[in-house]
Short mmCIF file of C-alpha atoms in Angstrom, two decimals:
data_model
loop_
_atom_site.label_atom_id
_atom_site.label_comp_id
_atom_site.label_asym_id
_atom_site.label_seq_id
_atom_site.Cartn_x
_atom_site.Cartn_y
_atom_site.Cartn_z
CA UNK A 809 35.01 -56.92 7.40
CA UNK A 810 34.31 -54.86 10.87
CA UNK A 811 31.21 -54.56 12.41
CA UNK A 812 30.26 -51.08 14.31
CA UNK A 813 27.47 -51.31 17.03
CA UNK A 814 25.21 -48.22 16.83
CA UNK A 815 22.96 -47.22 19.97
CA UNK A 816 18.94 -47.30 18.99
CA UNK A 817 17.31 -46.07 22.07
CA UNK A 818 16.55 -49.23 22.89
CA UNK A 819 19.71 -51.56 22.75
CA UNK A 820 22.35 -52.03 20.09
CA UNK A 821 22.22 -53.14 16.93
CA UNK A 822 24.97 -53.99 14.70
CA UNK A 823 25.88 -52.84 11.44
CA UNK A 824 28.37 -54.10 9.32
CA UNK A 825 31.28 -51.23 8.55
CA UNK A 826 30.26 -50.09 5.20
CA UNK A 827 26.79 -49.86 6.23
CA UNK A 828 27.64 -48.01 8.98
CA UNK A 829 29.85 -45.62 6.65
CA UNK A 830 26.91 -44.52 4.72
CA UNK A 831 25.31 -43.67 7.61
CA UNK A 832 27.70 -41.44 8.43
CA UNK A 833 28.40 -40.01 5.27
CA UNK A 834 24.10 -39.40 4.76
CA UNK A 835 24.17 -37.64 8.50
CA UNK A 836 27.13 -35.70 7.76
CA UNK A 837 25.41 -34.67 4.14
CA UNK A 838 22.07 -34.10 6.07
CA UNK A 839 23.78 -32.15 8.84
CA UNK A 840 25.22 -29.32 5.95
CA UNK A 841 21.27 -29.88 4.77
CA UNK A 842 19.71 -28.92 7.80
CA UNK A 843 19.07 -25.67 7.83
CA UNK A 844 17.80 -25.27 4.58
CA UNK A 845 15.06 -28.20 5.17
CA UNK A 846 13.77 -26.70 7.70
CA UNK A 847 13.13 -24.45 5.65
CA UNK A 848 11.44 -26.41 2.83
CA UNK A 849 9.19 -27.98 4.86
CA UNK A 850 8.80 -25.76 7.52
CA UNK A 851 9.51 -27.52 10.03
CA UNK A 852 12.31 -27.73 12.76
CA UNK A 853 15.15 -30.38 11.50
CA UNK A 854 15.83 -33.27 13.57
CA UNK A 855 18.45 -33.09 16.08
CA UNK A 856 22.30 -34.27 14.76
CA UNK A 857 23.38 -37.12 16.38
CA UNK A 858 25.59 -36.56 19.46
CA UNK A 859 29.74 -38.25 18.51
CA UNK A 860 29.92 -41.79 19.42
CA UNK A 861 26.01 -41.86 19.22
CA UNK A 862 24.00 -42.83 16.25
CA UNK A 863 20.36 -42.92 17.01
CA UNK A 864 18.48 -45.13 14.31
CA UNK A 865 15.25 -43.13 14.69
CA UNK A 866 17.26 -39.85 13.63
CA UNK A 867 18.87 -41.31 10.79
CA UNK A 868 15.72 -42.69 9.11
CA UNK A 869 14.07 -39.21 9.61
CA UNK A 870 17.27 -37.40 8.04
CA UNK A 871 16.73 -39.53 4.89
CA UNK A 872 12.82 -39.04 4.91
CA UNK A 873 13.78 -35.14 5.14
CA UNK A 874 16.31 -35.38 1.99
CA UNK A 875 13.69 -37.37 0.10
CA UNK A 876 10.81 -34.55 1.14
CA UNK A 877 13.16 -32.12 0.14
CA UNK A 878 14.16 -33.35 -3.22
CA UNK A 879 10.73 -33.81 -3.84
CA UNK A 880 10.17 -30.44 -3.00
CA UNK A 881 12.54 -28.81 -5.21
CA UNK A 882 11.00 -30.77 -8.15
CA UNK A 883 7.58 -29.58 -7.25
CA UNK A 884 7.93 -26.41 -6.61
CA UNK A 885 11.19 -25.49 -8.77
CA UNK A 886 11.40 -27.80 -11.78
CA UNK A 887 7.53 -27.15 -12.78
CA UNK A 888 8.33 -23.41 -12.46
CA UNK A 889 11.06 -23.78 -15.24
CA UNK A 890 8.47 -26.26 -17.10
CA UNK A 891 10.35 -28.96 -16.34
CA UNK A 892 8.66 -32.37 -15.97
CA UNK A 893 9.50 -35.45 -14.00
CA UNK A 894 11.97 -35.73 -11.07
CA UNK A 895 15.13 -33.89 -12.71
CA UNK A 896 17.22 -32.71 -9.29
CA UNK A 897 18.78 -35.60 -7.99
CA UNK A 898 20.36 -34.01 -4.77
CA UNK A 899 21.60 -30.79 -3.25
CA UNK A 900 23.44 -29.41 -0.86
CA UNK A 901 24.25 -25.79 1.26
CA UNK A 902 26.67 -23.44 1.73
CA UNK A 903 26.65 -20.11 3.65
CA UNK A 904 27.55 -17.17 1.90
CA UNK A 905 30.01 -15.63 4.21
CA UNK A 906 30.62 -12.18 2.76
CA UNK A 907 28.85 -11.89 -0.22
CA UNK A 908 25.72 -11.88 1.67
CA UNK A 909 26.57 -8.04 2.24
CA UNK A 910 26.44 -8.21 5.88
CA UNK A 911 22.61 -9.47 6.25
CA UNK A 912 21.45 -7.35 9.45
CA UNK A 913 18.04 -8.77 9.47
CA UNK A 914 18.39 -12.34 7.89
CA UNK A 915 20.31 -15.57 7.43
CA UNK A 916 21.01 -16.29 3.80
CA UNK A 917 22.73 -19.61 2.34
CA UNK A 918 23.03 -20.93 -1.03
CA UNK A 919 21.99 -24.47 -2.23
CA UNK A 920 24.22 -26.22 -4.85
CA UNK A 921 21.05 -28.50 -6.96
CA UNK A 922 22.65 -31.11 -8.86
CA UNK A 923 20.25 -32.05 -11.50
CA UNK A 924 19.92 -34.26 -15.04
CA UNK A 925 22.13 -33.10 -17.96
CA UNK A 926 20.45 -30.89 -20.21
CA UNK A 927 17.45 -29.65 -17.77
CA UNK A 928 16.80 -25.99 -18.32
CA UNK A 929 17.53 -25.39 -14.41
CA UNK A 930 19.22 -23.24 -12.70
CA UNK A 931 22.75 -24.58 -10.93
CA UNK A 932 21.36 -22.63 -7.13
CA UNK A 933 19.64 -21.28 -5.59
CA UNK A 934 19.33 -18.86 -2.33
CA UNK A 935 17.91 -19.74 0.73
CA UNK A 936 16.73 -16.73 3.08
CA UNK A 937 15.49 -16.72 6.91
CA UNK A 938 14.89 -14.73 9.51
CA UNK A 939 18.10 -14.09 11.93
CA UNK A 940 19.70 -10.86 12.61
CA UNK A 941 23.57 -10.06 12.90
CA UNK A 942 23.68 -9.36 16.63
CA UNK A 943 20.92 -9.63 19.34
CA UNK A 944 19.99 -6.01 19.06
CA UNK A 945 19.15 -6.87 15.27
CA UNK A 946 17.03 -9.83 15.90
CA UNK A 947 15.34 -8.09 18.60
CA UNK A 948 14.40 -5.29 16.09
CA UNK A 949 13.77 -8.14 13.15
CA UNK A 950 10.83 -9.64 15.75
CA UNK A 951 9.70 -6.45 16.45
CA UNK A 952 9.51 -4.97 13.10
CA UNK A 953 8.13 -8.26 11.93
CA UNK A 954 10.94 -8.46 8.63
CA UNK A 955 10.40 -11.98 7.67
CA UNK A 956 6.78 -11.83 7.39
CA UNK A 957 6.92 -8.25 5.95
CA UNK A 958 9.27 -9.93 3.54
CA UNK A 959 6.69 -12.66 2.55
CA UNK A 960 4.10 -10.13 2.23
CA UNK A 961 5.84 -7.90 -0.64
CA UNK A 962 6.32 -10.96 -2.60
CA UNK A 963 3.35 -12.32 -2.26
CA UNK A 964 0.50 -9.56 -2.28
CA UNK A 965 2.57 -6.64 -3.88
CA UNK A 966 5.15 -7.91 -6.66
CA UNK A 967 1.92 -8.98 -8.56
CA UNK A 968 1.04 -4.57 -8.46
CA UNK A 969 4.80 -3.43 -9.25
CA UNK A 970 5.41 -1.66 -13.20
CA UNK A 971 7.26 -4.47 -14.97
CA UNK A 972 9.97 -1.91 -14.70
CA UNK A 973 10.55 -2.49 -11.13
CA UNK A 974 9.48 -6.34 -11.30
CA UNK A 975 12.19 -7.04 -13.72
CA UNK A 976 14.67 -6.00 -11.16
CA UNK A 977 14.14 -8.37 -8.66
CA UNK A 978 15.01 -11.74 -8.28
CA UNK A 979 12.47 -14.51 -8.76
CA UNK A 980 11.20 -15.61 -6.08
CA UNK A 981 9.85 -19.59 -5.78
CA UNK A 982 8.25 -19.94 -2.58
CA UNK A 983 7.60 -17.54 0.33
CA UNK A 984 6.57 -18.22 3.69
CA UNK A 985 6.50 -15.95 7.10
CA UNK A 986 9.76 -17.62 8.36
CA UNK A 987 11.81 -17.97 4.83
CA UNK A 988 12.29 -17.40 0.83
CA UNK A 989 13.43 -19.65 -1.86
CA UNK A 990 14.81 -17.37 -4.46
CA UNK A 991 16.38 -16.94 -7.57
CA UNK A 992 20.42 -16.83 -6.97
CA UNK A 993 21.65 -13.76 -9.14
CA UNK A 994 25.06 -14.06 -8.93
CA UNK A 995 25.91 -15.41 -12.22
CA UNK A 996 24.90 -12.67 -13.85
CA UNK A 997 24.88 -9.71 -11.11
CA UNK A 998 27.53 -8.43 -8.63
CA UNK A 999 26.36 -7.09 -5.17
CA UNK A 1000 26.92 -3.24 -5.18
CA UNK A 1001 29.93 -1.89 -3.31
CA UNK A 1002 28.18 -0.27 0.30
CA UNK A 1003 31.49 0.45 1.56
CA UNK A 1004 33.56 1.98 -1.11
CA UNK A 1005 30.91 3.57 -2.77
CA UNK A 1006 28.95 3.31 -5.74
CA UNK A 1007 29.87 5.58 -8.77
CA UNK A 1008 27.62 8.14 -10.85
CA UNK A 1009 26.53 5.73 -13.56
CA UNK A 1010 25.36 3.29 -11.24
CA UNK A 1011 23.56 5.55 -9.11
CA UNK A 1012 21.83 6.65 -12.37
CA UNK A 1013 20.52 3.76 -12.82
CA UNK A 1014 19.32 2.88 -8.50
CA UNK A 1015 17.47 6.84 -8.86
CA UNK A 1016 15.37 5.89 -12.16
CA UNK A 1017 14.28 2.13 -10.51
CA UNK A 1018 13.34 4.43 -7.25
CA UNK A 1019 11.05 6.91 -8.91
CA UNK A 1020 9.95 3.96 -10.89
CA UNK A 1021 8.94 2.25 -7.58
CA UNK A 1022 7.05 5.80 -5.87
CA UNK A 1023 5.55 7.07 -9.01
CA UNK A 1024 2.40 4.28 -9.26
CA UNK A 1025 1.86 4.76 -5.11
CA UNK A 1026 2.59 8.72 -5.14
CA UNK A 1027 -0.09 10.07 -2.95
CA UNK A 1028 -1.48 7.15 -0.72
CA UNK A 1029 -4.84 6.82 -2.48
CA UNK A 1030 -3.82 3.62 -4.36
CA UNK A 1031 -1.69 2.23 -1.77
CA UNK A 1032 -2.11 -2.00 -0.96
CA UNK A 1033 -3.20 -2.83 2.67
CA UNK A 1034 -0.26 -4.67 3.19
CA UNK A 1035 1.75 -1.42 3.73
CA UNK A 1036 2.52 -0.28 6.48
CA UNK A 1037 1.94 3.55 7.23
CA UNK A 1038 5.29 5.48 8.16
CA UNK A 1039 3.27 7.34 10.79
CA UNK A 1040 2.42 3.78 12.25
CA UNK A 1041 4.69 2.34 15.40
CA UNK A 1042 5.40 -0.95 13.56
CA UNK A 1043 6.83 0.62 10.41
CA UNK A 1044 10.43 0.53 10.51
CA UNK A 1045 10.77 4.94 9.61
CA UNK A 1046 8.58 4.58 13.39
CA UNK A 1047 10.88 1.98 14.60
CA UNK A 1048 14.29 3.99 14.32
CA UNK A 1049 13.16 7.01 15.14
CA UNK A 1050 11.70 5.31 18.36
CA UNK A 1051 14.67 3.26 19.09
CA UNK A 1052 17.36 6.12 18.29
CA UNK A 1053 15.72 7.87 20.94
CA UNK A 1054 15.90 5.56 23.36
CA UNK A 1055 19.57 4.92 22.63
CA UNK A 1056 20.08 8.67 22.97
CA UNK A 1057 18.44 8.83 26.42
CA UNK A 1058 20.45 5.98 27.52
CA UNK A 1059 24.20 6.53 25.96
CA UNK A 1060 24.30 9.69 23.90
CA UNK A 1061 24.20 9.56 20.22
CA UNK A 1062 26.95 7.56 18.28
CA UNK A 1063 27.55 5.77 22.22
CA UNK A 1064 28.61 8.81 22.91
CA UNK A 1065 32.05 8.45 20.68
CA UNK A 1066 31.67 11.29 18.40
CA UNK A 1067 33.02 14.68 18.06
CA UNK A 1068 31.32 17.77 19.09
CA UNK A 1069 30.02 18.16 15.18
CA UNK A 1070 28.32 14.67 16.23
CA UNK A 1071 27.18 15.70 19.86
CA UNK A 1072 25.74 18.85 18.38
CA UNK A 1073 24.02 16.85 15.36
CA UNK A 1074 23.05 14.10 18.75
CA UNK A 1075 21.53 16.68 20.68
CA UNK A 1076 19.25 18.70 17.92
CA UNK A 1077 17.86 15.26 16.47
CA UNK A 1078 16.61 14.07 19.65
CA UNK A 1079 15.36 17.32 20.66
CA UNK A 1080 13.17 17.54 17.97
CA UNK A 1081 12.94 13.46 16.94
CA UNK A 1082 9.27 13.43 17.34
CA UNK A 1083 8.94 16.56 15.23
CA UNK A 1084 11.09 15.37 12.39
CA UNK A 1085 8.70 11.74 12.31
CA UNK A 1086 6.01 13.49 11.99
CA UNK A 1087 6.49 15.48 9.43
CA UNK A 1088 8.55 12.99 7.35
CA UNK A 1089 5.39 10.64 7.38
CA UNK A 1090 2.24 12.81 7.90
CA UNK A 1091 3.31 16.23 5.99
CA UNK A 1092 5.95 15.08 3.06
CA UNK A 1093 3.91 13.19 0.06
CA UNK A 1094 4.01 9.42 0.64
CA UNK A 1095 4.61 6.58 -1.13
CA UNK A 1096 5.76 2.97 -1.27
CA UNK A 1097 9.44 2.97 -0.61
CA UNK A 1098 11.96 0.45 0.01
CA UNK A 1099 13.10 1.93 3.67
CA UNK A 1100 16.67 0.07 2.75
CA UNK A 1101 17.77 1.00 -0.62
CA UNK A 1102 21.55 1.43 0.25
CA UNK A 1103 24.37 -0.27 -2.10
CA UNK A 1104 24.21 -3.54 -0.14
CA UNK A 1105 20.98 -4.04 -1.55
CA UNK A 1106 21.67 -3.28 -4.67
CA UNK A 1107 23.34 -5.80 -7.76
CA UNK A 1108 24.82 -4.70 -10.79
CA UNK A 1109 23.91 -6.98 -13.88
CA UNK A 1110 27.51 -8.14 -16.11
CA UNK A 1111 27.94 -7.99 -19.47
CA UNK A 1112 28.09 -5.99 -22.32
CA UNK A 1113 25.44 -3.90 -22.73
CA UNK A 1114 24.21 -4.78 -18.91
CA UNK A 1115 24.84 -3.13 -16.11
CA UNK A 1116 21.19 -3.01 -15.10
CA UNK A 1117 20.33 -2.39 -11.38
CA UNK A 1118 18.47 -5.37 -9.49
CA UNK A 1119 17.22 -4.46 -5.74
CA UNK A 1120 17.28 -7.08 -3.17
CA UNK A 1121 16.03 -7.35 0.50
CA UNK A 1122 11.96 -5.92 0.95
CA UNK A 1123 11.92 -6.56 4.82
CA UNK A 1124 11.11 -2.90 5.62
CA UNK A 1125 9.01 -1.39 2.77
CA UNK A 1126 6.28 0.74 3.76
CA UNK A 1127 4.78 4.12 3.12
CA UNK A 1128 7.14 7.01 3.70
CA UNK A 1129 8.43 9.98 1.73
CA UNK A 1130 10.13 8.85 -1.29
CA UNK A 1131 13.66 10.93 -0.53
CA UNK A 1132 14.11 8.45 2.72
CA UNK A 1133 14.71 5.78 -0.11
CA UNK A 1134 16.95 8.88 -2.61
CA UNK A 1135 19.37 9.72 0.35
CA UNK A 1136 19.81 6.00 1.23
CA UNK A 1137 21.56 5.89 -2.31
CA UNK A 1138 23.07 9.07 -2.64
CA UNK A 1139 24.19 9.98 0.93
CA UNK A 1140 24.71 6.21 2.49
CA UNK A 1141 25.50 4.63 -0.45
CA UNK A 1142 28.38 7.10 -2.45
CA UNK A 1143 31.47 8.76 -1.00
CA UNK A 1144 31.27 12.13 0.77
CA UNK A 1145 33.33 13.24 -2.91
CA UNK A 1146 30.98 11.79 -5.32
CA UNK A 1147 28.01 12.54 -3.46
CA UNK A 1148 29.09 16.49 -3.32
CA UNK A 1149 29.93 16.02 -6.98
CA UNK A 1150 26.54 14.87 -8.32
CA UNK A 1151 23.65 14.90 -5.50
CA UNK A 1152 22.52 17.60 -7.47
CA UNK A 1153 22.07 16.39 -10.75
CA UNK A 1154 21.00 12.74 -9.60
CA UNK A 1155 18.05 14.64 -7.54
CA UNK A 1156 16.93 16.90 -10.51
CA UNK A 1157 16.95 13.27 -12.74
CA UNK A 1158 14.63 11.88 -9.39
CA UNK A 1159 12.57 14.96 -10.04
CA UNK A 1160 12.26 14.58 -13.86
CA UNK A 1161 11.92 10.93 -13.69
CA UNK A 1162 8.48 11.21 -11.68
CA UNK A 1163 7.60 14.01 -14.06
CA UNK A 1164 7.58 11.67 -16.75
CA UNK A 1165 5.63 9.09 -15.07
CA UNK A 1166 3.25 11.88 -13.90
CA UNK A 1167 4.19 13.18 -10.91
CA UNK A 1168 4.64 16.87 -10.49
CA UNK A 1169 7.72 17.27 -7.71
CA UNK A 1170 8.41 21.39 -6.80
CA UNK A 1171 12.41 21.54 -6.60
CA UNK A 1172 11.64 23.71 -3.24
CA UNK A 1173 9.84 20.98 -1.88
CA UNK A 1174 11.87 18.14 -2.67
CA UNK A 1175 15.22 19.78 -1.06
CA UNK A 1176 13.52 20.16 1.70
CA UNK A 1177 12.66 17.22 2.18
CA UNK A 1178 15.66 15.66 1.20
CA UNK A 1179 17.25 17.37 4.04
CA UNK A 1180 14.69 16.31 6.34
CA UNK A 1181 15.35 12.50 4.93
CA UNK A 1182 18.97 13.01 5.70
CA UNK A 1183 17.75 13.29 9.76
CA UNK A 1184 16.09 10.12 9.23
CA UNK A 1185 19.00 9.13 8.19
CA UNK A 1186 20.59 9.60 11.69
CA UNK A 1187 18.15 7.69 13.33
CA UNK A 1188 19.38 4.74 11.42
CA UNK A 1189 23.15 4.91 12.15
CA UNK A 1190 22.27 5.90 15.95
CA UNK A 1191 20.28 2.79 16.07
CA UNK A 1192 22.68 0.88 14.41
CA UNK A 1193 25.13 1.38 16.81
CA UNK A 1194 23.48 0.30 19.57
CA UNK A 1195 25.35 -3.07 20.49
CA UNK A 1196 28.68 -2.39 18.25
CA UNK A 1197 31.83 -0.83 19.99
CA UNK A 1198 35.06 0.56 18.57
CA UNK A 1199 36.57 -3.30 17.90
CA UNK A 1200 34.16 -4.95 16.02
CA UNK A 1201 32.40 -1.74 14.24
CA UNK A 1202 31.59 -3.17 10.81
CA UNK A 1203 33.41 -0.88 8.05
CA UNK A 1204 29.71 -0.40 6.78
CA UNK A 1205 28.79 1.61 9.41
CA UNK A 1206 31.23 4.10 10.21
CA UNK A 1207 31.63 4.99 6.71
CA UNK A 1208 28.10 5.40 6.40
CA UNK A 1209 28.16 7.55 9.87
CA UNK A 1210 30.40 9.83 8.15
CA UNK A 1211 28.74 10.08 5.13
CA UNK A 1212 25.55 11.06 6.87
CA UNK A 1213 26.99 13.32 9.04
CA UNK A 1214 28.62 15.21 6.35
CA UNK A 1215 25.80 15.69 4.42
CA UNK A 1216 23.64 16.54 7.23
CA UNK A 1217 26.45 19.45 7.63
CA UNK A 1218 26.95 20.28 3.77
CA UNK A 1219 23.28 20.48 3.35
CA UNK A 1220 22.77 22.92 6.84
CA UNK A 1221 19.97 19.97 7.74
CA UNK A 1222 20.11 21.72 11.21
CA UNK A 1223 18.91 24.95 10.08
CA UNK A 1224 14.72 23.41 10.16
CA UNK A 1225 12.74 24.15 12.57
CA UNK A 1226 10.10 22.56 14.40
CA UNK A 1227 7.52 23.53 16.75
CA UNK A 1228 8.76 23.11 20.29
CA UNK A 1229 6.53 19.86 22.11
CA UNK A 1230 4.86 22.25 24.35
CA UNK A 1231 3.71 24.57 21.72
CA UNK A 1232 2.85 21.82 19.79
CA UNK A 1233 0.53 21.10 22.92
CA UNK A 1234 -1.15 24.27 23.05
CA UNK A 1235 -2.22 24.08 19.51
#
C-alpha cells in the first residue's frame, strides 16, 4: 500500500494512498461546490489547493463548508416542502451554459440535491449571483445595483403581487443582496425563444400577465418604497437613456455600423434623449413594470392544457410607463412578420385587459406612447452594444436591433416632437 506525503504549512505529513484519494476526490467534489457555497453561506469559499499541493487546513474547511451547506439545504429547503429531519444527503453544481438565455446581469448554475427516497423534494435547484456577461455589463449591474434590486422584489414586493402574477414566478427559498436560491422550472417550463421569436398565442398569454402586473400600481399612489422612480438616475429606464448617450457622443449609435436608416434613427434619439426620458417617466401614467420582459425572460409551462407564461429575472423593475414592458414583448421579443401581423390586436387585448381590472387606457394615448416606448427601446440596443463588435455580436442582439429599428420605422416613431433644450430653458 503507497503512502503520499501532503504539505501542511508546517511540514509533511503522511497519508496512506487511499486516504489521500478521498482527499482528492472531496476537493475535487468541493471545487465543482464552490461557487454555490459561497453562496449559501455567504461567504467567500476557501481557496482550491494549488497541483502537487494539498494544504490540510483547506481541506478540513472544504468539508466543514459541505457539511454547512447540507445543513443548509435541510434548513432552509426541506422545512419549506414540510419535510422533517436531514433528508438531502449531498449535492452538487453545474452551470447552465445556454439555457441560462444569455444572463447579461447574473451568473446562474444549477445544483443536482440528492436526497432520501420518497422525500417530497425537488431533484434542483437554481443558484443565481451577481456577474454580468462582459465588463460593460457588470459595470452597469454595480451601478444599477441588480442583485440587490433583485433581493428586494422578492422580498418586500412578491408578498403585494395579485396571485395572478405570483403564480408565475418561480419560488424563491432564500434571497440575499449578492444571490437567490430558487425554484428550478425546467421540468415543467421551457425558456421562451428571444431569438426566433415568440408566436401569437404565447404573446397572448406574456400581454395579460403584464397588465396583470401594472393594473394594482397604475397611477403611483399605491406604489412600495422599494421602487425605484423611472425619472430617478439609478433606475435602469434612467440608466440607458444616460448611458446610450454617452455611447452616442463617443462612437455613434449602433458603433457607428449601421445604415443611414440607423444613423438617421442615431442622430434624432440623441438629439432629443433627454426629452424622450422625461416624458416616458414624468408625463406617460406609471406603474410597476418589469423593465426586461423580453422572451428570454419568459418560460412556457408543458403539458396538456399548460402552456402558462412564468416571468423570470426582476433585477430592473421600477416605475415606468407600462408600454416600455408591452414593446419589450411585442417589438423585441416577435419577428418583424408577426409583430406587423398582430401588434395591433395584442395592444387593444393590453388595453381591454386593464379595463377589466379597472383601468381606463384612451387608444390615442396608449399608441402614443407605445411609440415613444419603442425610443426607449433604442436606448437599450445602443447600450447594449457598447463592448460587442461584428465577431462576437450575440444573435440576440442584432435581431433585436432590427426588430426595433423596424418598428421604430413602421410605426413613424420619428414623427414626435419635443421641445428643443433651449426652449425648454426659457420656459
Amino acid at each position: 500500500m503507497g503512502e503520499k506525503e501532503v504539505m501542511t504549512g508546517g511540514g509533511a505529513a503522511v497519508l496512506r494512498m487511499p486516504a489521500a484519494a478521498m482527499i482528492v476526490v472531496g476537493c475535487l467534489r468541493w471545487k465543482s461546490k464552490a461557487a454555490t457555497s459561497s453562496f449559501l453561506l455567504a461567504e467567500p469559499p476557501s481557496a482550491a489547493p494549488a497541483p502537487g499541493r494539498m494544504d490540510l487546513g483547506s481541506v478540513q474547511r472544504f468539508i466543514e463548508q459541505t457539511r454547512k451547506d447540507l445543513q443548509f439545504l435541510n434548513d432552509t429547503v426541506a422545512r419549506a416542502h414540510g419535510v422533517d429531519g436531514s433528508p438531502i444527503k449531498d449535492f452538487d453544481t453545474t452551470t447552465l451554459g445556454e439555457e441560462s438565455s444569455a444572463g447579461y446581469f447574473s451568473t446562474t448554475s444549477r445544483i443536482h440535491i440528492m436526497h432520501n427516497e420518497g422525500a417530497r423534494l425537488p431533484h434542483s435547484l437554481i443558484v443565481k449571483r451577481a456577474g454580468g456577461f462582459n465588463e460593460s455589463f457588470r459595470s452597469m449591474a454595480e451601478r444599477a445595483q441588480v442583485a440587490e434590486k433583485e433581493h428586494k422584489f422578492y422580498s418586500l414586493l412578491l408578498p403585494r403581487l395579485s396571485t395572478e402574477v405570483a403564480s408565475s414566478l418561480p419560488r424563491v427559498y432564500h434571497s440575499s443582496p449578492s444571490s437567490l436560491l430558487m425554484e428550478d422550472l425546467s421540468p415543467r417550463a421551457d425558456v421562451a425563444d428571444q431569438e426566433e421569436g415568440i408566436d401569437s398565442a404565447f404573446a397572448e398569454k406574456a400581454v395579460r400577465l403584464a397588465a396583470g402586473l401594472h393594473a394594482p400600481f397604475w397611477g403611483s399612489p399605491r406604489m412600495p418604497d422599494c421602487v425605484v422612480p423611472g425619472a430617478d438616475p439609478s433606475s435602469w429606464l434612467s440608466l440607458i437613456q444616460a448611458k446610450s448617450s454617452e455611447i452616442y457622443r463617443a462612437r455613434g449609435f449602433l458603433g457607428g455600423c449601421g445604415d443611414e436608416v440607423d444613423e438617421a434613427i442615431g442622430a434624432y434619439l440623441h438629439e432629443h434623449a433627454e426629452a424622450i426620458h422625461r416624458r416616458a417617466t414624468e408625463e406617460v401614467p406609471q406603474t410597476l413594470i418589469h423593465a426586461d420582459m423580453r422572451a428570454g425572460n419568459l418560460m412556457r409551462e408543458r403539458g396538456e392544457g399548460k402552456g402558462g407564461c412564468l416571468l423570470l429575472d426582476w433585477q430592473t423593475f421600477c416605475a415606468g410607463p407600462g408600454l416600455y414592458d408591452i414593446a419589450s414583448l411585442l417589438v423585441c421579443s416577435m419577428t418583424v412578420s408577426a409583430r406587423r401581423l398582430h401588434c395591433l390586436d395584442l395592444l387593444r387585448l393590453y388595453q381591454r385587459r386593464l379595463g377589466e381590472l379597472g383601468v381606463d387606457y384612451a387608444w390615442d394615448d396608449l399608441m402614443l406612447h407605445f411609440r415613444l416606448a419603442m425610443l426607449q427601446q433604442a436606448f437599450l440596443i445602443n447600450y447594449a452594444f457598447e463592448d460587442v463588435t461584428a465577431e462576437d455580436c450575440p444573435l440576440l442582439f442584432t435581431r433585436a436591433r432590427r426588430r426595433i429599428i423596424q418598428a421604430i420605422t413602421d410605426f413613424n416613431c420619428l414623427d414626435l416632437t419635443f421641445p428643443k433644450t433651449e426652449e425648454r430653458k426659457k420656459n
